[in-house]
Amino acid sequence: MRERKSVKFNLQKQEHQNGHLSPFKVAKLFDPDASWDKDQLGDVLHWIRQSLALVCGLLWGAIPLVGGIWFILFLLLSSGIIYAYYALVLKIDEEDFGGHGALLQEGLFASISLFLLTWILVYSLGHF
Amino acid sequence: MSSTLFSNMKYSDSLTVVGISICTAIVCEAISWLLIYRTSSYKSLKSTIDKASKKLETMKTTDPNTATIIKKSKTKKIDRVESSLKESSRDLSMFKFKSGGVVALVLFMVFGLLNSLFEGKAVAKIPFVPIKLVQKMSHRGLSGDDMTDCSMAFLYFLCSISIRTNLQKFLGFSPPRGAAGAGLFPMPDPKSN
């Protein structure tokens, strides 16, 4: 048992140094008992936001959804999903990571730009 | 067949803008890597900032059992580390600023090129009417009253922000979190209240 734990620790250390995605790292994304570094968590939240921006932009543009209200809805949806992820799935204590504000603003500006870009492009190219 | 498909699209110019933005982002990051990121000065500054940020975080975590006794000396230490962090962040900004002039020149030239190609032309359609402040950019140089017409400037702005930020993040060239301060929406410093 002790050997398995030390092997697991060494594997974790090596993967953290290499920075490569692995099944072990993917499992950590849904593990409420995993310990998180501020940078690691920030990066994960950033990429989740970008993925949401891309998906929503593609969807909103394809349907199409028209009107400023859908922009507001995207903001609420993406922030809600991020909050649900770190508070309910990861069960993070936000005080250890700078509070809700710091966590919710990770990748926010880039995701808004990406969302608008995708929405505008798909809408323009798909419906005109 | 694909060229016929694109030429039939009313706003196919938007793809040209996006394509040029992607190429520009890659070129700019390559220049930044050459002039900034691979230098020993940048690496040591970044390392200093990372270490100082982590040290500051550890120090700010208060131990309730010893809080009262060591509070004064700990506050002084925290202040020292914070000043050192601010100084390193300032040095990093200055260093990047000096080398970033070349990147700025490239961006300026590309913007000029795009402007000459698409001035007065709507390159895309915005699916909502932007607020007045945004309309100054989104409707820049366009005739008519349709505020959903999208100018090259606005599309290029969106491309620059989204593509460059994510490219930097992907390549690991993002500024260290300690140097970035509180990010886009800074929270008020409780010490100053």
Short mmCIF file of C-alpha atoms in Angstrom, two decimals:
data_model
loop_
_atom_site.label_atom_id
_atom_site.label_comp_id
_atom_site.label_asym_id
_atom_site.label_seq_id
_atom_site.Cartn_x
_atom_site.Cartn_y
_atom_site.Cartn_z
CA MET A 1 0.00 0.00 0.00
CA ARG A 2 2.84 2.37 0.97
CA GLU A 3 4.66 1.52 -2.28
CA ARG A 4 1.55 2.30 -4.34
CA LYS A 5 1.10 5.69 -2.62
CA SER A 6 4.76 6.65 -3.21
CA VAL A 7 4.54 5.53 -6.87
CA LYS A 8 1.37 7.61 -7.19
CA PHE A 9 3.15 10.64 -5.65
CA ASN A 10 6.16 10.28 -7.99
CA LEU A 11 3.89 9.92 -11.00
CA GLN A 12 1.99 13.04 -9.91
CA LYS A 13 5.25 14.97 -9.48
CA GLN A 14 6.55 13.86 -12.89
CA GLU A 15 3.30 14.74 -14.66
CA HIS A 16 3.18 18.13 -12.97
CA GLN A 17 6.73 18.78 -14.19
CA ASN A 18 6.02 17.53 -17.72
CA GLY A 19 2.69 19.38 -17.91
CA HIS A 20 1.14 16.66 -20.09
CA LEU A 21 -2.51 15.66 -19.88
CA SER A 22 -3.02 12.15 -18.54
CA PRO A 23 -5.89 10.02 -17.22
CA PHE A 24 -4.65 10.77 -13.71
CA LYS A 25 -4.90 14.51 -14.25
CA VAL A 26 -8.36 14.23 -15.84
CA ALA A 27 -9.61 12.35 -12.77
CA LYS A 28 -8.35 15.18 -10.59
CA LEU A 29 -10.76 17.56 -12.37
CA PHE A 30 -13.69 15.80 -10.72
CA ASP A 31 -12.10 14.78 -7.44
CA PRO A 32 -13.40 16.83 -4.47
CA ASP A 33 -10.55 15.45 -2.30
CA ALA A 34 -7.77 16.62 -4.65
CA SER A 35 -5.50 19.42 -3.46
CA TRP A 36 -5.19 22.41 -5.78
CA ASP A 37 -2.44 24.90 -6.41
CA LYS A 38 -3.73 28.47 -7.09
CA ASP A 39 -2.13 28.50 -10.54
CA GLN A 40 -3.45 25.07 -11.48
CA LEU A 41 -7.01 25.90 -10.45
CA GLY A 42 -6.80 29.26 -12.23
CA ASP A 43 -5.69 27.59 -15.45
CA VAL A 44 -8.46 24.97 -15.28
CA LEU A 45 -11.12 27.63 -14.70
CA HIS A 46 -9.68 29.70 -17.55
CA TRP A 47 -9.93 26.85 -20.05
CA ILE A 48 -13.41 25.87 -18.90
CA ARG A 49 -14.54 29.44 -19.52
CA GLN A 50 -12.97 29.46 -23.00
CA SER A 51 -14.66 26.14 -23.88
CA LEU A 52 -18.03 27.49 -22.69
CA ALA A 53 -17.49 30.66 -24.73
CA LEU A 54 -16.73 28.63 -27.86
CA VAL A 55 -19.70 26.28 -27.44
CA CYS A 56 -22.16 29.07 -26.61
CA GLY A 57 -20.89 31.23 -29.46
CA LEU A 58 -21.30 28.38 -31.95
CA LEU A 59 -24.75 27.54 -30.61
CA TRP A 60 -26.05 31.09 -30.32
CA GLY A 61 -24.79 31.88 -33.83
CA ALA A 62 -26.14 28.71 -35.43
CA ILE A 63 -29.72 28.88 -34.08
CA PRO A 64 -29.48 32.02 -34.30
CA LEU A 65 -30.16 33.79 -31.03
CA VAL A 66 -30.40 37.52 -31.55
CA GLY A 67 -30.46 40.29 -28.99
CA GLY A 68 -28.39 41.66 -26.16
CA ILE A 69 -30.26 39.53 -23.62
CA TRP A 70 -28.45 36.45 -24.93
CA PHE A 71 -25.13 38.08 -24.14
CA ILE A 72 -26.29 38.63 -20.55
CA LEU A 73 -27.50 35.04 -20.46
CA PHE A 74 -24.10 33.81 -21.56
CA LEU A 75 -22.42 35.78 -18.76
CA LEU A 76 -24.78 34.35 -16.16
CA LEU A 77 -24.55 30.83 -17.54
CA SER A 78 -20.76 30.71 -17.76
CA SER A 79 -20.29 32.29 -14.33
CA GLY A 80 -22.90 29.93 -12.87
CA ILE A 81 -21.16 26.89 -14.31
CA ILE A 82 -17.76 28.03 -13.05
CA TYR A 83 -19.19 28.68 -9.59
CA ALA A 84 -20.96 25.31 -9.54
CA TYR A 85 -17.77 23.58 -10.62
CA TYR A 86 -15.45 24.95 -7.96
CA ALA A 87 -18.02 25.16 -5.17
CA LEU A 88 -20.03 21.98 -5.68
CA VAL A 89 -17.83 19.60 -7.70
CA LEU A 90 -14.39 20.48 -6.33
CA LYS A 91 -15.74 21.78 -3.01
CA ILE A 92 -13.05 24.46 -2.90
CA ASP A 93 -12.79 26.91 -0.02
CA GLU A 94 -12.72 30.14 -2.02
CA GLU A 95 -10.92 31.98 0.80
CA ASP A 96 -7.80 29.92 0.06
CA PHE A 97 -7.81 31.17 -3.52
CA GLY A 98 -8.54 34.87 -3.15
CA GLY A 99 -12.32 34.74 -2.81
CA HIS A 100 -15.19 34.31 -5.26
CA GLY A 101 -14.15 37.38 -7.24
CA ALA A 102 -10.69 36.05 -8.05
CA LEU A 103 -12.04 32.66 -9.11
CA LEU A 104 -14.92 34.01 -11.15
CA GLN A 105 -12.76 36.47 -13.06
CA GLU A 106 -10.27 33.86 -14.27
CA GLY A 107 -10.34 34.06 -18.06
CA LEU A 108 -13.48 36.23 -18.01
CA PHE A 109 -12.39 38.95 -20.41
CA ALA A 110 -10.86 36.52 -22.91
CA SER A 111 -13.98 34.34 -22.77
CA ILE A 112 -16.27 37.32 -23.44
CA SER A 113 -14.15 38.26 -26.48
CA LEU A 114 -14.08 34.67 -27.71
CA PHE A 115 -17.82 34.29 -27.24
CA LEU A 116 -18.59 37.51 -29.12
CA LEU A 117 -16.15 36.62 -31.89
CA THR A 118 -17.64 33.15 -32.38
CA TRP A 119 -21.24 34.34 -32.12
CA ILE A 120 -20.66 37.16 -34.63
CA LEU A 121 -18.75 34.94 -37.07
CA VAL A 122 -21.22 32.04 -37.08
CA TYR A 123 -24.19 34.41 -37.26
CA SER A 124 -22.68 36.44 -40.13
CA LEU A 125 -21.44 33.49 -42.15
CA GLY A 126 -24.38 31.18 -41.50
CA HIS A 127 -27.33 33.50 -41.99
CA PHE A 128 -26.35 36.02 -44.64
CA MET B 1 -15.71 24.39 -54.39
CA SER B 2 -14.74 25.94 -51.04
CA SER B 3 -13.68 29.20 -52.73
CA THR B 4 -17.13 29.41 -54.42
CA LEU B 5 -18.79 28.78 -51.06
CA PHE B 6 -16.79 31.55 -49.38
CA SER B 7 -17.31 34.04 -52.20
CA ASN B 8 -21.08 33.47 -51.96
CA MET B 9 -21.05 34.48 -48.29
CA LYS B 10 -21.82 38.14 -47.81
CA TYR B 11 -19.41 38.49 -44.91
CA SER B 12 -16.56 36.26 -46.06
CA ASP B 13 -14.17 39.16 -45.38
CA SER B 14 -14.53 38.37 -41.69
CA LEU B 15 -12.59 35.15 -42.30
CA THR B 16 -9.78 37.18 -43.84
CA VAL B 17 -9.67 39.39 -40.75
CA VAL B 18 -9.62 36.35 -38.44
CA GLY B 19 -6.96 34.61 -40.54
CA ILE B 20 -4.71 37.68 -40.51
CA SER B 21 -5.28 38.08 -36.74
CA ILE B 22 -4.21 34.48 -36.10
CA CYS B 23 -1.06 34.91 -38.17
CA THR B 24 -0.31 38.22 -36.45
CA ALA B 25 -0.77 36.66 -33.02
CA ILE B 26 1.67 33.87 -33.88
CA VAL B 27 4.23 36.32 -35.27
CA CYS B 28 3.90 38.61 -32.24
CA GLU B 29 4.37 35.74 -29.81
CA ALA B 30 7.39 34.56 -31.78
CA ILE B 31 8.90 38.06 -31.59
CA SER B 32 8.06 38.26 -27.86
CA TRP B 33 9.72 34.91 -27.27
CA LEU B 34 12.82 36.04 -29.15
CA LEU B 35 13.14 39.40 -27.39
CA ILE B 36 11.58 38.74 -23.99
CA TYR B 37 10.65 35.26 -22.85
CA ARG B 38 13.88 33.39 -23.64
CA THR B 39 16.09 36.00 -21.91
CA SER B 40 17.61 35.20 -18.53
CA SER B 41 16.44 38.57 -17.12
CA TYR B 42 12.79 37.73 -17.81
CA LYS B 43 13.12 34.20 -16.43
CA SER B 44 14.75 35.38 -13.21
CA LEU B 45 12.19 38.19 -12.73
CA LYS B 46 9.31 35.76 -13.29
CA SER B 47 10.83 33.29 -10.85
CA THR B 48 11.28 36.05 -8.24
CA ILE B 49 7.67 37.13 -8.61
CA ASP B 50 6.36 33.56 -8.38
CA LYS B 51 8.39 32.88 -5.22
CA ALA B 52 7.39 36.20 -3.61
CA SER B 53 3.69 35.61 -4.40
CA LYS B 54 3.74 32.15 -2.87
CA LYS B 55 5.65 33.41 0.18
CA LEU B 56 3.12 36.21 0.61
CA GLU B 57 0.22 33.78 0.42
CA THR B 58 1.76 31.55 3.07
CA MET B 59 2.49 34.50 5.34
CA LYS B 60 -1.02 35.93 5.00
CA THR B 61 -2.53 32.65 6.20
CA THR B 62 -2.95 33.48 9.91
CA ASP B 63 -2.38 30.91 12.62
CA PRO B 64 -5.07 31.66 15.29
CA ASN B 65 -2.91 30.22 18.11
CA THR B 66 0.00 32.61 17.63
CA ALA B 67 -1.80 35.53 15.94
CA THR B 68 -1.66 38.14 18.72
CA ILE B 69 1.96 37.65 19.74
CA ILE B 70 3.69 37.73 16.35
CA LYS B 71 1.22 40.00 14.54
CA LYS B 72 3.43 43.14 14.49
CA SER B 73 6.62 41.47 13.22
CA LYS B 74 4.63 39.40 10.71
CA THR B 75 2.93 42.53 9.35
CA LYS B 76 6.35 44.14 8.81
CA LYS B 77 7.58 41.04 7.01
CA ILE B 78 4.45 40.96 4.85
CA ASP B 79 4.97 44.64 3.96
CA ARG B 80 8.58 43.91 3.00
CA VAL B 81 7.65 40.99 0.75
CA GLU B 82 4.82 43.02 -0.80
CA SER B 83 7.19 45.91 -1.61
CA SER B 84 9.68 43.49 -3.10
CA LEU B 85 6.87 41.93 -5.18
CA LYS B 86 5.70 45.34 -6.42
CA GLU B 87 9.26 46.28 -7.34
CA SER B 88 9.81 43.06 -9.27
CA SER B 89 6.45 43.46 -11.03
CA ARG B 90 7.42 47.00 -12.01
CA ASP B 91 10.79 45.81 -13.33
CA LEU B 92 9.04 43.09 -15.32
CA SER B 93 6.60 45.59 -16.84
CA MET B 94 9.45 47.94 -17.77
CA PHE B 95 11.42 45.11 -19.31
CA LYS B 96 8.48 43.92 -21.38
CA PHE B 97 7.62 47.50 -22.37
CA LYS B 98 11.04 48.15 -23.85
CA SER B 99 11.03 44.96 -25.91
CA GLY B 100 7.33 45.22 -26.72
CA GLY B 101 7.90 48.21 -29.01
CA VAL B 102 8.64 45.87 -31.91
CA VAL B 103 5.42 43.93 -31.29
CA ALA B 104 3.50 47.21 -31.14
CA LEU B 105 4.98 48.22 -34.49
CA VAL B 106 3.89 44.94 -36.10
CA LEU B 107 0.37 45.32 -34.70
CA PHE B 108 0.20 48.91 -35.94
CA MET B 109 1.29 47.89 -39.43
CA VAL B 110 -1.21 45.03 -39.59
CA PHE B 111 -4.01 47.30 -38.42
CA GLY B 112 -3.03 49.80 -41.13
CA LEU B 113 -3.10 47.04 -43.74
CA LEU B 114 -6.52 45.81 -42.65
CA ASN B 115 -7.82 49.36 -42.54
CA SER B 116 -6.73 49.98 -46.11
CA LEU B 117 -8.38 46.73 -47.22
CA PHE B 118 -11.70 47.09 -45.39
CA GLU B 119 -12.25 50.78 -44.68
CA GLY B 120 -15.92 51.73 -44.94
CA LYS B 121 -16.95 48.10 -45.37
CA ALA B 122 -19.01 46.02 -42.94
CA VAL B 123 -17.10 42.76 -42.50
CA ALA B 124 -19.67 41.04 -40.27
CA LYS B 125 -23.10 41.38 -38.67
CA ILE B 126 -23.48 41.76 -34.92
CA PRO B 127 -26.47 39.81 -33.57
CA PHE B 128 -27.46 42.62 -31.22
CA VAL B 129 -27.27 46.41 -31.06
CA PRO B 130 -24.16 47.28 -29.02
CA ILE B 131 -24.19 49.98 -26.35
CA LYS B 132 -23.30 53.54 -27.43
CA LEU B 133 -19.72 53.28 -26.13
CA VAL B 134 -19.02 50.10 -28.14
CA GLN B 135 -20.72 51.54 -31.25
CA LYS B 136 -17.84 54.01 -31.57
CA MET B 137 -15.61 51.06 -32.43
CA SER B 138 -18.10 48.60 -33.91
CA HIS B 139 -19.48 51.16 -36.39
CA ARG B 140 -16.17 52.95 -37.01
CA GLY B 141 -15.89 54.26 -40.56
CA LEU B 142 -19.20 52.73 -41.66
CA SER B 143 -22.00 54.64 -43.34
CA GLY B 144 -25.68 54.23 -42.55
CA ASP B 145 -27.64 53.90 -39.31
CA ASP B 146 -27.61 50.14 -38.94
CA MET B 147 -25.65 49.70 -35.73
CA THR B 148 -25.49 45.94 -36.17
CA ASP B 149 -23.00 46.39 -39.02
CA CYS B 150 -19.58 45.36 -37.76
CA SER B 151 -16.45 47.25 -38.76
CA MET B 152 -13.04 45.66 -39.22
CA ALA B 153 -11.72 47.49 -36.15
CA PHE B 154 -14.17 45.82 -33.78
CA LEU B 155 -13.70 42.35 -35.22
CA TYR B 156 -9.92 42.78 -35.15
CA PHE B 157 -10.15 43.93 -31.53
CA LEU B 158 -12.12 40.81 -30.56
CA CYS B 159 -9.70 38.58 -32.47
CA SER B 160 -6.67 40.19 -30.85
CA ILE B 161 -7.95 39.83 -27.32
CA SER B 162 -9.28 36.29 -27.60
CA ILE B 163 -6.60 34.77 -29.84
CA ARG B 164 -3.55 36.42 -28.28
CA THR B 165 -4.63 35.86 -24.69
CA ASN B 166 -5.34 32.20 -25.24
CA LEU B 167 -2.23 31.68 -27.32
CA GLN B 168 -0.11 33.21 -24.55
CA LYS B 169 -1.85 31.03 -22.01
CA PHE B 170 -1.38 27.92 -24.11
CA LEU B 171 2.31 28.60 -24.67
CA GLY B 172 2.86 29.50 -21.03
CA PHE B 173 3.77 33.12 -21.73
CA SER B 174 1.05 34.64 -19.54
CA PRO B 175 2.30 37.07 -16.90
CA PRO B 176 2.67 35.52 -13.42
CA ARG B 177 -0.45 35.92 -11.29
CA GLY B 178 1.45 37.90 -8.66
CA ALA B 179 2.53 40.48 -11.24
CA ALA B 180 -0.93 40.71 -12.78
CA GLY B 181 -2.23 42.00 -9.47
CA ALA B 182 -5.94 41.57 -8.99
CA GLY B 183 -6.71 41.00 -12.67
CA LEU B 184 -9.25 42.80 -14.79
CA PHE B 185 -11.56 43.76 -11.96
CA PRO B 186 -9.31 44.71 -9.06
CA MET B 187 -10.71 44.27 -5.56
CA PRO B 188 -10.05 47.15 -3.11
CA ASP B 189 -7.08 46.63 -0.85
CA PRO B 190 -8.46 46.07 2.69
CA LYS B 191 -5.32 47.64 4.19
CA SER B 192 -6.00 51.01 2.59
CA ASN B 193 -9.53 51.32 4.09
#
